[in-house]
Short mmCIF file of C-alpha atoms and ligand atoms in Angstrom, two decimals:
data_model
loop_
_atom_site.label_atom_id
_atom_site.label_comp_id
_atom_site.label_asym_id
_atom_site.label_seq_id
_atom_site.Cartn_x
_atom_site.Cartn_y
_atom_site.Cartn_z
CA MET A 176 175.81 371.32 293.11
CA VAL A 177 179.50 369.96 294.81
CA HIS A 178 179.94 368.98 298.67
CA GLN A 179 182.75 368.87 300.99
CA PHE A 180 182.97 366.13 301.92
CA GLU A 181 184.84 364.63 305.26
CA THR A 182 186.05 361.53 306.77
CA GLN A 183 184.50 361.52 310.03
CA LEU A 184 181.82 359.14 311.49
CA SER A 185 180.36 362.26 313.24
CA TYR A 186 179.77 364.54 309.63
CA ALA A 187 178.31 360.74 308.05
CA GLN A 188 176.18 360.79 311.54
CA ALA A 189 175.18 363.77 310.25
CA LEU A 190 174.49 363.86 307.28
CA ASP A 191 172.06 360.58 307.87
CA GLU A 192 170.55 363.02 310.89
CA GLN A 193 169.12 365.12 307.92
CA ASP A 194 168.14 363.18 305.41
CA GLU A 195 164.77 363.40 304.97
CA LEU A 196 165.05 359.51 303.29
CA LYS A 197 165.78 357.84 306.38
CA HIS A 198 162.30 356.66 308.21
CA PHE A 199 162.65 353.91 305.08
CA ARG A 200 164.44 352.18 306.18
CA GLU A 201 163.20 351.03 308.94
CA ARG A 202 160.69 349.64 305.93
CA PHE A 203 163.06 346.46 304.71
CA HIS A 204 164.36 343.51 307.28
CA ILE A 205 168.43 344.07 307.02
CA PRO A 206 170.11 341.20 306.88
CA GLN A 207 172.36 339.55 308.83
CA ALA A 208 176.09 339.43 309.27
CA ASP A 209 178.59 336.27 310.37
CA ASN A 210 179.81 338.10 313.26
CA GLY A 211 175.84 338.99 314.51
CA GLU A 212 175.31 342.46 313.12
CA PRO A 213 173.11 344.74 310.61
CA ALA A 214 174.75 343.38 307.22
CA ILE A 215 176.60 346.70 305.36
CA TYR A 216 173.83 345.94 302.77
CA MET A 217 175.34 347.67 299.71
CA CYS A 218 174.15 344.23 296.74
CA GLY A 219 170.65 346.29 296.04
CA ASN A 220 171.96 346.22 292.18
CA SER A 221 170.87 341.73 292.75
CA LEU A 222 169.17 341.07 294.78
CA GLY A 223 167.14 344.13 296.99
CA LEU A 224 166.31 343.58 300.95
CA GLN A 225 162.25 342.46 301.67
CA PRO A 226 160.66 345.08 302.26
CA LYS A 227 158.56 344.16 306.07
CA SER A 228 154.63 344.93 304.21
CA ALA A 229 155.91 341.75 301.86
CA ALA A 230 154.33 339.21 303.62
CA ALA A 231 151.32 340.48 304.77
CA ALA A 232 150.74 341.13 301.10
CA VAL A 233 151.39 337.47 300.51
CA ALA A 234 149.28 336.56 303.72
CA HIS A 235 146.67 338.66 302.50
CA GLU A 236 146.06 337.07 299.37
CA LEU A 237 146.47 334.01 300.56
CA GLU A 238 143.72 334.63 302.99
CA GLN A 239 141.34 335.40 300.24
CA TRP A 240 142.02 332.11 297.80
CA ALA A 241 141.45 330.06 301.14
CA GLN A 242 138.05 332.76 301.85
CA MET A 243 137.31 332.79 298.44
CA GLY A 244 138.78 330.29 295.61
CA VAL A 245 137.62 331.48 292.58
CA GLU A 246 135.57 334.09 293.36
CA GLY A 247 138.86 335.89 294.35
CA HIS A 248 139.11 336.53 290.83
CA PHE A 249 136.59 338.92 291.15
CA ARG A 250 136.50 339.52 294.79
CA GLY A 251 138.50 341.41 297.36
CA GLU A 252 139.99 344.99 297.75
CA THR A 253 142.33 343.28 294.31
CA PRO A 254 140.16 341.08 292.51
CA TRP A 255 142.98 339.25 290.43
CA PHE A 256 141.23 338.71 287.50
CA THR A 257 142.75 343.58 287.15
CA TYR A 258 145.12 342.39 289.77
CA HIS A 259 148.24 344.28 286.81
CA LYS A 260 146.09 347.39 286.46
CA ALA A 261 147.52 348.79 289.90
CA PHE A 262 151.09 348.37 288.62
CA ALA A 263 149.95 350.63 285.61
CA GLU A 264 150.36 353.96 287.55
CA PRO A 265 153.05 353.68 290.43
CA LEU A 266 155.49 351.84 287.32
CA ALA A 267 154.53 355.12 284.97
CA LYS A 268 156.61 357.13 287.36
CA VAL A 269 158.91 355.13 287.96
CA VAL A 270 160.11 354.43 284.41
CA GLY A 271 158.43 357.42 283.14
CA ALA A 272 155.74 356.25 281.23
CA LYS A 273 152.22 357.15 280.58
CA PRO A 274 150.17 354.03 282.80
CA ASP A 275 148.83 352.57 279.42
CA GLU A 276 152.17 351.81 278.26
CA VAL A 277 153.92 349.72 281.56
CA VAL A 278 153.21 346.53 282.63
CA ALA A 279 153.44 344.22 285.51
CA MET A 280 154.54 339.88 283.92
CA ASN A 281 156.43 337.11 282.98
CA VAL A 282 159.84 337.63 284.17
CA LEU A 283 162.54 339.90 282.06
CA THR A 284 164.05 336.75 279.63
CA VAL A 285 160.39 335.91 278.71
CA ASN A 286 159.98 339.54 277.92
CA LEU A 287 162.76 340.38 276.36
CA HIS A 288 162.22 337.43 274.17
CA LEU A 289 158.52 339.10 272.95
CA MET A 290 159.47 342.16 272.33
CA LEU A 291 162.56 341.17 270.28
CA VAL A 292 160.32 339.04 268.77
CA SER A 293 158.00 342.47 267.79
CA PHE A 294 160.78 344.73 267.46
CA TYR A 295 163.20 342.26 265.78
CA ARG A 296 162.52 342.66 262.49
CA PRO A 297 165.22 341.45 260.30
CA THR A 298 165.68 341.67 256.58
CA ALA A 299 167.14 340.74 253.76
CA THR A 300 169.92 343.98 254.20
CA ARG A 301 167.79 345.40 257.39
CA TYR A 302 169.15 342.78 260.00
CA LYS A 303 171.60 344.02 262.71
CA ILE A 304 171.51 344.41 266.30
CA ILE A 305 174.10 347.20 268.09
CA THR A 306 174.61 346.65 271.56
CA GLU A 307 177.33 346.66 273.86
CA ALA A 308 180.28 344.03 274.84
CA GLY A 309 179.34 342.13 277.44
CA ALA A 310 176.27 342.47 278.02
CA PHE A 311 174.75 340.18 281.24
CA PRO A 312 174.63 336.91 279.27
CA SER A 313 170.76 336.62 279.28
CA ASP A 314 170.81 339.36 277.08
CA GLN A 315 173.03 338.37 274.52
CA TYR A 316 171.67 334.85 274.75
CA ALA A 317 168.11 336.10 273.89
CA LEU A 318 169.89 338.53 271.21
CA GLU A 319 171.98 335.30 269.28
CA SER A 320 169.45 333.10 269.37
CA GLN A 321 166.85 335.36 267.81
CA VAL A 322 169.12 336.05 265.15
CA ARG A 323 169.76 332.84 264.07
CA PHE A 324 165.48 332.35 265.08
CA HIS A 325 165.61 334.65 261.85
CA GLY A 326 168.40 332.39 259.89
CA PHE A 327 170.89 335.12 260.57
CA ASP A 328 174.28 334.48 261.46
CA PRO A 329 174.71 336.26 265.07
CA ASP A 330 178.66 337.18 263.72
CA ALA A 331 177.60 339.08 261.35
CA ALA A 332 174.36 340.01 262.46
CA ILE A 333 175.74 341.33 266.37
CA VAL A 334 177.56 344.94 266.13
CA GLU A 335 179.66 345.38 269.24
CA LEU A 336 180.28 348.64 270.95
CA LYS A 337 183.60 348.12 273.25
CA PRO A 338 185.25 351.34 275.41
CA ARG A 339 188.13 352.27 272.99
CA ALA A 340 191.16 351.03 273.90
CA GLY A 341 193.09 351.58 278.01
CA GLU A 342 189.11 352.91 278.61
CA HIS A 343 186.51 351.06 280.45
CA THR A 344 182.93 352.19 279.61
CA LEU A 345 181.45 353.99 276.72
CA ARG A 346 181.71 357.15 274.54
CA THR A 347 178.29 357.44 273.08
CA GLU A 348 179.94 359.90 270.84
CA ASP A 349 181.07 356.35 270.03
CA ILE A 350 177.96 354.49 270.61
CA LEU A 351 176.82 357.25 267.75
CA GLN A 352 179.54 357.16 265.03
CA THR A 353 178.42 353.03 265.06
CA ILE A 354 174.81 353.79 264.62
CA ALA A 355 175.93 356.17 261.35
CA GLU A 356 178.63 353.46 260.50
CA ASN A 357 175.70 350.79 260.06
CA ALA A 358 172.95 352.77 258.99
CA ASP A 359 171.61 350.90 256.18
CA SER A 360 171.84 347.22 258.11
CA LEU A 361 171.45 348.20 261.23
CA ALA A 362 167.24 347.01 262.20
CA LEU A 363 167.60 347.46 265.88
CA VAL A 364 169.58 348.79 268.69
CA MET A 365 168.99 347.37 271.88
CA MET A 366 171.11 347.22 275.07
CA GLY A 367 171.06 347.60 278.92
CA GLY A 368 170.54 351.28 280.05
CA ILE A 369 173.11 351.02 282.44
CA ASN A 370 176.28 348.09 282.12
CA TYR A 371 175.32 345.40 284.41
CA TYR A 372 179.70 345.27 285.49
CA THR A 373 180.69 348.90 284.95
CA GLY A 374 177.58 349.98 286.12
CA GLN A 375 177.87 353.00 283.19
CA VAL A 376 174.15 354.79 282.49
CA PHE A 377 173.79 355.11 278.37
CA ASN A 378 172.66 358.59 277.08
CA MET A 379 169.00 356.02 275.62
CA GLN A 380 167.79 359.79 274.75
CA LYS A 381 170.70 360.12 272.22
CA ILE A 382 170.83 356.10 271.36
CA THR A 383 166.59 355.91 270.19
CA ALA A 384 167.18 359.33 269.07
CA LYS A 385 170.19 357.67 266.28
CA ALA A 386 168.75 354.35 266.64
CA HIS A 387 165.53 356.35 264.28
CA GLU A 388 167.05 358.82 262.77
CA VAL A 389 168.16 355.57 260.33
CA GLY A 390 165.42 353.82 260.62
CA ALA A 391 166.21 351.57 263.23
CA VAL A 392 163.82 350.76 266.49
CA ALA A 393 165.58 350.88 270.04
CA GLY A 394 165.04 349.53 273.87
CA PHE A 395 166.74 348.75 276.88
CA ASP A 396 166.81 346.10 279.38
CA LEU A 397 166.79 348.56 282.48
CA ALA A 398 167.17 345.54 285.48
CA HIS A 399 169.79 347.69 286.00
CA ALA A 400 167.55 350.84 286.05
CA ALA A 401 164.53 350.66 286.70
CA GLY A 402 163.93 352.08 290.59
CA ASN A 403 168.14 353.41 290.59
CA VAL A 404 167.77 356.29 287.80
CA THR A 405 165.67 359.09 286.59
CA LEU A 406 164.05 357.57 283.21
CA ALA A 407 161.77 359.16 281.27
CA LEU A 408 161.64 356.14 278.34
CA HIS A 409 157.62 358.09 276.87
CA ASP A 410 159.99 361.83 276.33
CA TRP A 411 162.73 359.99 275.15
CA ASP A 412 160.56 357.84 272.55
CA VAL A 413 162.15 355.31 273.44
CA ASP A 414 160.24 352.52 271.82
CA PHE A 415 160.28 349.28 274.30
CA ALA A 416 162.09 348.42 277.57
CA VAL A 417 162.49 345.33 279.87
CA TRP A 418 163.37 345.47 284.07
CA CYS A 419 163.51 342.40 286.48
CA SER A 420 161.79 343.92 289.72
CA TYR A 421 163.69 341.86 292.59
CA LYS A 422 166.94 344.64 291.54
CA TYR A 423 166.62 348.28 292.82
CA MET A 424 162.39 347.00 292.64
CA ASN A 425 162.51 344.86 295.96
CA ALA A 426 159.85 342.69 294.94
CA GLY A 427 161.99 339.31 295.90
CA PRO A 428 164.37 336.39 294.05
CA GLY A 429 162.48 335.56 290.81
CA GLY A 430 159.97 338.59 290.56
CA VAL A 431 157.65 339.54 288.35
CA SER A 432 159.35 341.71 285.50
CA GLY A 433 158.00 344.99 284.28
CA VAL A 434 157.20 345.87 280.75
CA PHE A 435 157.47 349.34 278.61
CA VAL A 436 155.63 349.72 274.52
CA HIS A 437 155.85 352.91 272.72
CA GLU A 438 152.14 354.95 273.04
CA ARG A 439 152.88 354.93 269.37
CA HIS A 440 153.12 350.79 268.70
CA ALA A 441 149.98 351.10 271.47
CA GLU A 442 147.34 350.44 268.90
CA ASN A 443 149.70 349.01 265.28
CA THR A 444 148.73 345.95 265.51
CA ASP A 445 151.41 345.38 262.59
CA LEU A 446 153.59 343.85 264.57
CA PRO A 447 153.46 340.72 265.11
CA ARG A 448 153.61 339.63 268.89
CA PHE A 449 153.29 336.11 270.48
CA ALA A 450 149.59 336.42 272.05
CA GLY A 451 147.55 334.63 274.86
CA TRP A 452 144.43 335.05 276.33
CA TRP A 453 145.46 337.84 279.09
CA GLY A 454 146.55 339.92 275.97
CA HIS A 455 143.23 339.54 274.48
CA SER A 456 139.76 342.57 274.66
CA GLU A 457 139.07 341.94 278.22
CA LYS A 458 135.44 342.63 277.09
CA GLU A 459 135.44 340.05 275.34
CA ARG A 460 138.29 337.86 277.13
CA PHE A 461 136.16 335.08 278.20
CA GLN A 462 133.39 334.53 275.49
CA MET A 463 136.26 331.76 274.13
CA LYS A 464 136.29 332.75 270.45
CA LYS A 465 138.93 332.16 267.45
CA GLY A 466 140.50 335.46 266.44
CA PHE A 467 143.23 337.66 268.60
CA LYS A 468 141.94 341.27 269.78
CA PRO A 469 145.35 342.86 271.47
CA MET A 470 144.20 345.18 274.36
CA TYR A 471 145.40 348.67 273.83
CA GLY A 472 149.80 348.83 274.65
CA ALA A 473 151.44 347.78 276.56
CA ALA A 474 148.92 345.08 278.13
CA GLY A 475 147.99 343.68 274.49
CA TRP A 476 151.82 341.46 275.33
CA GLN A 477 150.38 339.51 278.27
CA LEU A 478 150.11 335.77 278.00
CA SER A 479 148.90 334.74 280.95
CA ASN A 480 146.80 335.31 284.42
CA ALA A 481 148.53 336.89 286.89
CA PRO A 482 150.99 335.64 289.18
CA VAL A 483 149.42 337.44 292.36
CA LEU A 484 151.21 335.75 295.03
CA HIS A 485 154.90 336.68 293.14
CA MET A 486 153.41 339.98 292.17
CA ALA A 487 152.25 340.87 296.14
CA PRO A 488 155.49 341.18 297.48
CA TYR A 489 155.81 343.88 294.01
CA LYS A 490 152.66 345.74 295.05
CA ALA A 491 154.23 346.56 298.62
CA SER A 492 157.16 347.50 297.39
CA LEU A 493 155.65 349.71 294.22
CA ALA A 494 153.89 351.22 297.47
CA ILE A 495 157.04 352.94 298.89
CA PHE A 496 158.50 354.17 295.47
CA GLU A 497 154.78 356.40 295.28
CA GLU A 498 155.78 357.43 299.16
CA ALA A 499 159.36 358.19 298.86
CA GLY A 500 159.06 359.66 295.38
CA MET A 501 161.82 358.72 292.45
CA SER A 502 163.12 362.56 291.60
CA ARG A 503 164.00 362.63 296.44
CA LEU A 504 165.65 359.06 295.79
CA THR A 505 167.73 360.08 292.82
CA ALA A 506 168.70 363.48 295.26
CA LYS A 507 169.60 360.50 297.97
CA SER A 508 171.17 358.82 295.67
CA ARG A 509 174.23 360.54 294.25
CA LEU A 510 175.05 362.21 297.45
CA LEU A 511 175.79 358.36 299.25
CA THR A 512 177.37 357.10 295.64
CA GLY A 513 179.40 360.96 295.84
CA TYR A 514 179.32 359.66 299.32
CA LEU A 515 181.19 356.36 299.05
CA ALA A 516 183.24 357.11 295.76
CA PHE A 517 185.21 360.42 298.03
CA LEU A 518 185.34 358.08 300.43
CA LEU A 519 186.93 355.22 298.44
CA GLY A 520 189.46 358.23 297.10
CA GLN A 521 191.16 358.66 300.46
CA ILE A 522 192.56 355.56 300.42
CA GLU A 523 195.93 355.78 299.04
CA HIS A 524 197.29 351.82 300.63
CA ILE A 525 194.94 350.21 298.53
CA LYS A 526 195.06 349.88 294.72
CA ILE A 527 191.82 351.21 293.57
CA GLU A 528 190.28 352.08 290.11
CA ILE A 529 186.45 352.94 290.18
CA ILE A 530 185.55 351.60 286.25
CA THR A 531 182.50 352.97 286.88
CA PRO A 532 181.19 356.87 285.85
CA GLU A 533 182.83 360.24 287.53
CA ASP A 534 179.58 361.88 285.93
CA PRO A 535 176.03 362.03 288.67
CA ALA A 536 174.25 361.90 284.67
CA GLN A 537 176.86 357.79 283.83
CA ARG A 538 176.18 356.51 286.71
CA GLY A 539 173.15 355.35 289.77
CA CYS A 540 173.40 353.91 293.00
CA GLN A 541 176.81 351.22 291.91
CA LEU A 542 179.83 351.64 291.62
CA SER A 543 182.46 348.78 290.07
CA MET A 544 185.54 348.96 291.15
CA ILE A 545 189.12 346.95 289.78
CA VAL A 546 191.17 346.20 293.16
CA GLU A 547 194.26 345.34 293.41
CA ASN A 548 194.99 342.20 295.45
CA GLY A 549 190.65 342.41 294.24
CA ARG A 550 189.33 338.92 295.43
CA GLN A 551 191.12 339.12 298.44
CA VAL A 552 189.82 342.44 299.11
CA PHE A 553 186.51 341.22 298.67
CA ASP A 554 187.28 338.44 301.00
CA TYR A 555 188.17 340.47 303.52
CA LEU A 556 184.95 342.89 303.27
CA VAL A 557 183.05 339.74 303.79
CA SER A 558 184.19 339.34 307.24
CA ASN A 559 184.04 342.00 308.28
CA GLY A 560 179.96 341.99 306.75
CA VAL A 561 179.94 344.19 304.30
CA ILE A 562 177.97 342.53 301.43
CA GLY A 563 178.73 343.55 298.29
CA ASP A 564 179.13 340.85 295.09
CA TRP A 565 182.55 340.48 293.23
CA ARG A 566 181.95 339.93 289.46
CA GLU A 567 185.12 337.65 287.33
CA PRO A 568 187.06 338.71 286.33
CA ASN A 569 188.34 341.36 288.79
CA VAL A 570 185.57 343.16 289.49
CA ILE A 571 184.22 344.98 293.65
CA ARG A 572 180.34 346.34 292.92
CA LEU A 573 178.88 348.07 295.83
CA SER A 574 175.81 349.61 295.66
CA PRO A 575 174.41 352.47 298.74
CA VAL A 576 170.68 352.50 297.61
CA PRO A 577 168.48 355.43 298.82
CA LEU A 578 166.27 352.88 300.66
CA TYR A 579 167.56 351.77 302.73
CA ASN A 580 171.48 352.81 303.22
CA ARG A 581 172.61 354.99 305.47
CA PHE A 582 175.20 357.65 305.09
CA GLU A 583 177.12 355.23 308.19
CA ASP A 584 177.12 352.63 305.84
CA VAL A 585 179.55 353.39 303.72
CA TYR A 586 182.01 355.19 305.86
CA ARG A 587 181.72 352.06 307.51
CA ILE A 588 183.17 350.44 304.76
CA TYR A 589 185.53 352.85 304.13
CA GLU A 590 186.92 352.48 307.84
CA ILE A 591 187.12 348.48 307.31
CA LEU A 592 189.04 348.90 304.15
CA THR A 593 191.62 351.77 306.23
CA ARG A 594 191.58 348.70 308.35
CA PHE A 595 192.87 346.14 305.10
CA LYS A 596 196.50 344.85 305.54
CA GLN A 597 197.74 342.51 302.65
C1 PLP B 830 169.76 341.02 285.85
C2 PLP B 830 169.35 340.57 284.89
C3 PLP B 830 169.57 339.88 283.62
C4 PLP B 830 168.30 338.30 284.88
O1 PLP B 830 167.52 337.45 283.51
P1 PLP B 830 166.19 336.92 285.00
O2 PLP B 830 166.05 336.51 283.27
O3 PLP B 830 165.14 337.49 285.32
O4 PLP B 830 167.01 335.99 285.68
C5 PLP B 830 169.27 339.76 282.42
N1 PLP B 830 169.86 340.80 282.22
C6 PLP B 830 170.18 342.46 283.05
C7 PLP B 830 170.51 343.41 282.24
C8 PLP B 830 170.35 342.34 283.64
O5 PLP B 830 171.04 342.65 284.65
#
């Protein structure tokens, strides 16, 4: 659908009026900018806003603890013993999986390591990992240290995908080509579902199919993809995925992470894993016996009992996702981000190059842009109540989020930029 966007405030306000998701904004706390006005918050790619229901959710668990002590594990609305189970259904919908394929546990980089323990199983001849150059640093460190742990040299084992000269993003054909070129030595393709810097969405389905074709495993870090774009991890046949809950998922700083393990691996006891008691067969967990027997599916990778106080806001946030639905959210997101791209394109007195792909299938909420005198423009935006982020060396990222951003917010950025003077 091609939209004839317009550059008037009244037009943006009309889009807000027609927006069937507009009332969700009231469910979130909107931070205040320095000027005392509600901030124009464009940073959901870094830390999603707090649902107003989060505080009550945490208070509820504190109350359970106060009232019941240890009995809270077995009593109350959502007993802590099975607390993680309340996440399976709603999380499965967000990432396109079956409930048994997902679990909420730990934090993101920890889960990435746990998945690599199971799914990066290098041999003398098949030991390489393909990843995107400029992957998020934590992912780079995780891969590098895993490679070393197995006695390989990261420079030899990690193959980085780089954009062609003069381009900022990767072409799917080049990714597939690199997989084919490393067919005999490739153990794993492990990359972001969306690159955090450029905002590019990768074609996970094609990448997974190609990895499998050459006998390798495919896993994705969905930190920037979960709750942002349509995912179909089960149908795409992805082996494993990890994500965090504090970006588009709005579960609060350092929030509990999520993991996907494809059904194919649900009962595969050949996979090595680092085990803990919460991954052990639920029926026998308190028999305290020797011999680890994993639960079926992703739940079998759990280590510890649920950090309930940290998971309560995640649960509250998932209820909002259930209500809004990913398909309505992504439809609005395309329009909202498309509108931002359109308005930025109308600005002539500042040189702005959007490096995020124009193709809506290759981007989510986020637009990354290289701006002439970028730091100065960024500081100007901040002083005018816009909260975005600056990523070294030279990118401004702005992410209008369909749950709480309005078309008017996007319009205000345009209006502020038109008043910018060098
Ligand atoms: C945000 C982000 C992280 C952060 O990792 P934590 O373990 O949650 O601190 C890691 N990887 C990617 C791709 C990210 O976007």
